[in-house]
Amino acid sequence: MSRASLDKKPADVAAMFDGTAERYDLLNTLMTGGQDRRWRREVVRAVEARPGERILDLAAGTGTSSVPFAEAGAHTVACDFSLGMLRVGVRRQAGVRRLSFVAGDALRLPFADGVFDAVTISFGLRNVADTGQALRELRRVTRSGGRLLVCEVSHPPNGLLALGHRTHLKFGLPLLARVSSNPDSYRYLAESTLAWPDQAALARLLQDAGWGEVRWRDLTFGVAALHHAVNPG
Ligand SMILES: C[S@@+](CC[C@H](N)C(=O)[O-])C[C@H]1O[C@@H](n2cnc3c(N)ncnc32)[C@H](O)[C@@H]1O
């Protein structure tokens, strides 16, 4: 399997996800100790998808994060640049109505301006080579007054928990990597999380990209965070 590094070259990132596509959902649950399911429920609650709305789930992978929006009655586009992930998604979510899969790069989204009521990205932004450009593109395709939800791994603000979390990332995950059938994914998760901005720094990146009413909420003591914002138009 190809291994992405912190320069996040798009071809390496796409190849890494192509290579894990079949086992991605299981791997995700193993790497987060099952917390991913709880975090997904929080995202669904925060997005508040309504029937008839148009929702973009960017970096949607196999569409696991997109299905609840379609089931709530919203016309949902699951967009990703890994064709391997999209192929698995199209097969697995075949019966889901109002859900379409689109191949596209977060840095140059294949959508017109202002077409979505809400845009969301779960565990995807950290993998994109240029965070600011992805946030500007998300804003471009969102209508004025439309909302953004970013769910991403983060950093516990409490000193002791922060130390435990960093120790787990630096030593625990690499140990798991050694006994895992997918060591590169564990190593990449550890490295990319350690290098990822904390909650306040990500909020500033959202503001710099033109998003308004930026706020966030910690999930599982800040191991992950949910950032909300609104497109001021
Ligand atoms: C960890 S997965 C998350 C999938 C899904 N959102 C979920 O919650 O299960 C990250 C996804 O980001 C996608 N990705 C990374 N960079 C991207 C980019 N520049 N454009 C589109 N997708 C990208 C990868 O292909 C991968 O499917």
mmCIF file of N, CA, C and O and ligand atoms in Angstrom, residues 13 17 24-25 28 40 58-61 64-65 80-82 85 104-107 122-124 127-128, ligand 1:
data_model
loop_
_atom_site.group_PDB
_atom_site.id
_atom_site.type_symbol
_atom_site.label_atom_id
_atom_site.label_comp_id
_atom_site.label_asym_id
_atom_site.label_seq_id
_atom_site.Cartn_x
_atom_site.Cartn_y
_atom_site.Cartn_z
ATOM 1 N N VAL A 13 -1.983 10.558 -1.241
ATOM 2 C CA VAL A 13 -3.154 10.466 -0.354
ATOM 3 C C VAL A 13 -4.239 9.625 -1.035
ATOM 4 O O VAL A 13 -4.805 8.695 -0.435
ATOM 5 N N PHE A 17 -5.759 5.885 0.232
ATOM 6 C CA PHE A 17 -7.164 5.548 0.489
ATOM 7 C C PHE A 17 -7.685 4.521 -0.513
ATOM 8 O O PHE A 17 -8.503 3.664 -0.156
ATOM 9 N N TYR A 24 -11.772 0.182 4.906
ATOM 10 C CA TYR A 24 -11.674 1.503 5.530
ATOM 11 C C TYR A 24 -12.579 1.658 6.762
ATOM 12 O O TYR A 24 -12.125 2.103 7.822
ATOM 13 N N ASP A 25 -13.856 1.282 6.632
ATOM 14 C CA ASP A 25 -14.796 1.560 7.736
ATOM 15 C C ASP A 25 -14.413 0.783 8.995
ATOM 16 O O ASP A 25 -14.438 1.325 10.097
ATOM 17 N N ASN A 28 -11.227 2.341 10.485
ATOM 18 C CA ASN A 28 -11.566 3.602 11.140
ATOM 19 C C ASN A 28 -12.069 3.334 12.566
ATOM 20 O O ASN A 28 -11.642 3.980 13.529
ATOM 21 N N ARG A 40 -19.881 10.513 14.552
ATOM 22 C CA ARG A 40 -20.739 10.645 13.363
ATOM 23 C C ARG A 40 -22.155 11.075 13.764
ATOM 24 O O ARG A 40 -22.779 11.885 13.089
ATOM 25 N N LEU A 58 -17.952 16.452 1.670
ATOM 26 C CA LEU A 58 -16.659 16.430 0.971
ATOM 27 C C LEU A 58 -15.720 15.435 1.639
ATOM 28 O O LEU A 58 -15.772 15.263 2.860
ATOM 29 N N ALA A 59 -14.841 14.829 0.817
ATOM 30 C CA ALA A 59 -13.934 13.774 1.304
ATOM 31 C C ALA A 59 -14.775 12.677 1.948
ATOM 32 O O ALA A 59 -14.478 12.189 3.035
ATOM 33 N N ALA A 60 -15.827 12.303 1.249
ATOM 34 C CA ALA A 60 -16.851 11.409 1.807
ATOM 35 C C ALA A 60 -16.423 9.954 1.817
ATOM 36 O O ALA A 60 -17.066 9.122 2.460
ATOM 37 N N GLY A 61 -15.367 9.626 1.099
ATOM 38 C CA GLY A 61 -14.880 8.249 1.097
ATOM 39 C C GLY A 61 -15.932 7.279 0.622
ATOM 40 O O GLY A 61 -16.491 7.429 -0.472
ATOM 41 N N THR A 64 -20.064 6.596 4.163
ATOM 42 C CA THR A 64 -20.619 6.297 5.501
ATOM 43 C C THR A 64 -21.079 7.575 6.181
ATOM 44 O O THR A 64 -22.122 7.601 6.834
ATOM 45 N N SER A 65 -20.298 8.657 6.004
ATOM 46 C CA SER A 65 -20.663 9.930 6.641
ATOM 47 C C SER A 65 -21.823 10.619 5.915
ATOM 48 O O SER A 65 -22.454 11.515 6.460
ATOM 49 N N ASP A 80 -15.311 12.829 -3.429
ATOM 50 C CA ASP A 80 -13.991 12.374 -2.963
ATOM 51 C C ASP A 80 -13.091 12.241 -4.187
ATOM 52 O O ASP A 80 -13.574 12.108 -5.312
ATOM 53 N N PHE A 81 -11.763 12.300 -3.964
ATOM 54 C CA PHE A 81 -10.876 12.113 -5.122
ATOM 55 C C PHE A 81 -10.245 10.723 -5.179
ATOM 56 O O PHE A 81 -9.450 10.461 -6.086
ATOM 57 N N SER A 82 -10.602 9.842 -4.243
ATOM 58 C CA SER A 82 -10.104 8.465 -4.317
ATOM 59 C C SER A 82 -11.148 7.619 -5.039
ATOM 60 O O SER A 82 -12.232 7.357 -4.509
ATOM 61 N N MET A 85 -12.192 4.514 -3.046
ATOM 62 C CA MET A 85 -13.194 4.749 -1.997
ATOM 63 C C MET A 85 -14.575 4.927 -2.646
ATOM 64 O O MET A 85 -15.579 4.374 -2.165
ATOM 65 N N GLY A 104 -14.096 14.302 -7.257
ATOM 66 C CA GLY A 104 -13.675 15.710 -7.305
ATOM 67 C C GLY A 104 -12.615 15.988 -6.262
ATOM 68 O O GLY A 104 -12.520 15.302 -5.240
ATOM 69 N N ASP A 105 -11.814 17.016 -6.542
ATOM 70 C CA ASP A 105 -10.722 17.419 -5.652
ATOM 71 C C ASP A 105 -11.182 18.603 -4.796
ATOM 72 O O ASP A 105 -11.714 19.588 -5.324
ATOM 73 N N ALA A 106 -10.935 18.498 -3.486
ATOM 74 C CA ALA A 106 -11.328 19.569 -2.557
ATOM 75 C C ALA A 106 -10.717 20.916 -2.945
ATOM 76 O O ALA A 106 -11.256 21.968 -2.595
ATOM 77 N N LEU A 107 -9.603 20.880 -3.665
ATOM 78 C CA LEU A 107 -8.932 22.143 -3.992
ATOM 79 C C LEU A 107 -9.516 22.800 -5.241
ATOM 80 O O LEU A 107 -9.199 23.960 -5.544
ATOM 81 N N SER A 122 -15.849 15.275 7.147
ATOM 82 C CA SER A 122 -15.532 14.491 8.348
ATOM 83 C C SER A 122 -14.228 13.740 8.134
ATOM 84 O O SER A 122 -14.130 12.907 7.220
ATOM 85 N N PHE A 123 -13.259 14.002 8.972
ATOM 86 C CA PHE A 123 -11.961 13.314 8.927
ATOM 87 C C PHE A 123 -11.311 13.406 7.546
ATOM 88 O O PHE A 123 -10.623 12.481 7.111
ATOM 89 N N GLY A 124 -11.581 14.531 6.870
ATOM 90 C CA GLY A 124 -11.033 14.707 5.519
ATOM 91 C C GLY A 124 -10.094 15.891 5.426
ATOM 92 O O GLY A 124 -9.061 15.840 4.755
ATOM 93 N N ASN A 127 -6.352 15.707 5.644
ATOM 94 C CA ASN A 127 -5.624 15.009 4.569
ATOM 95 C C ASN A 127 -5.401 15.858 3.339
ATOM 96 O O ASN A 127 -4.741 15.436 2.393
ATOM 97 N N VAL A 128 -6.005 17.047 3.312
ATOM 98 C CA VAL A 128 -5.946 17.886 2.115
ATOM 99 C C VAL A 128 -4.657 18.714 2.143
ATOM 100 O O VAL A 128 -4.269 19.233 3.192
HETATM 101 C C1 LIG B 1 -10.407 9.436 6.561
HETATM 102 S S1 LIG B 1 -11.329 9.445 5.066
HETATM 103 C C2 LIG B 1 -12.887 10.097 5.577
HETATM 104 C C3 LIG B 1 -14.061 9.524 4.824
HETATM 105 C C4 LIG B 1 -15.447 9.897 5.355
HETATM 106 N N1 LIG B 1 -15.658 11.330 5.409
HETATM 107 C C5 LIG B 1 -15.696 9.302 6.715
HETATM 108 O O1 LIG B 1 -16.004 10.055 7.656
HETATM 109 O O2 LIG B 1 -15.619 8.080 6.844
HETATM 110 C C6 LIG B 1 -10.588 10.820 4.244
HETATM 111 C C7 LIG B 1 -11.006 10.959 2.795
HETATM 112 O O3 LIG B 1 -10.495 12.221 2.319
HETATM 113 C C8 LIG B 1 -10.283 12.069 0.920
HETATM 114 N N2 LIG B 1 -9.492 13.196 0.440
HETATM 115 C C9 LIG B 1 -8.272 13.586 0.871
HETATM 116 N N3 LIG B 1 -7.846 14.661 0.176
HETATM 117 C C10 LIG B 1 -8.838 14.962 -0.715
HETATM 118 C C11 LIG B 1 -8.996 15.969 -1.708
HETATM 119 N N4 LIG B 1 -8.040 16.878 -1.944
HETATM 120 N N5 LIG B 1 -10.138 16.002 -2.411
HETATM 121 C C12 LIG B 1 -11.119 15.066 -2.188
HETATM 122 N N6 LIG B 1 -11.013 14.086 -1.283
HETATM 123 C C13 LIG B 1 -9.887 14.035 -0.545
HETATM 124 C C14 LIG B 1 -9.610 10.706 0.834
HETATM 125 O O4 LIG B 1 -9.629 10.173 -0.463
HETATM 126 C C15 LIG B 1 -10.432 9.897 1.844
HETATM 127 O O5 LIG B 1 -11.480 9.199 1.233
#
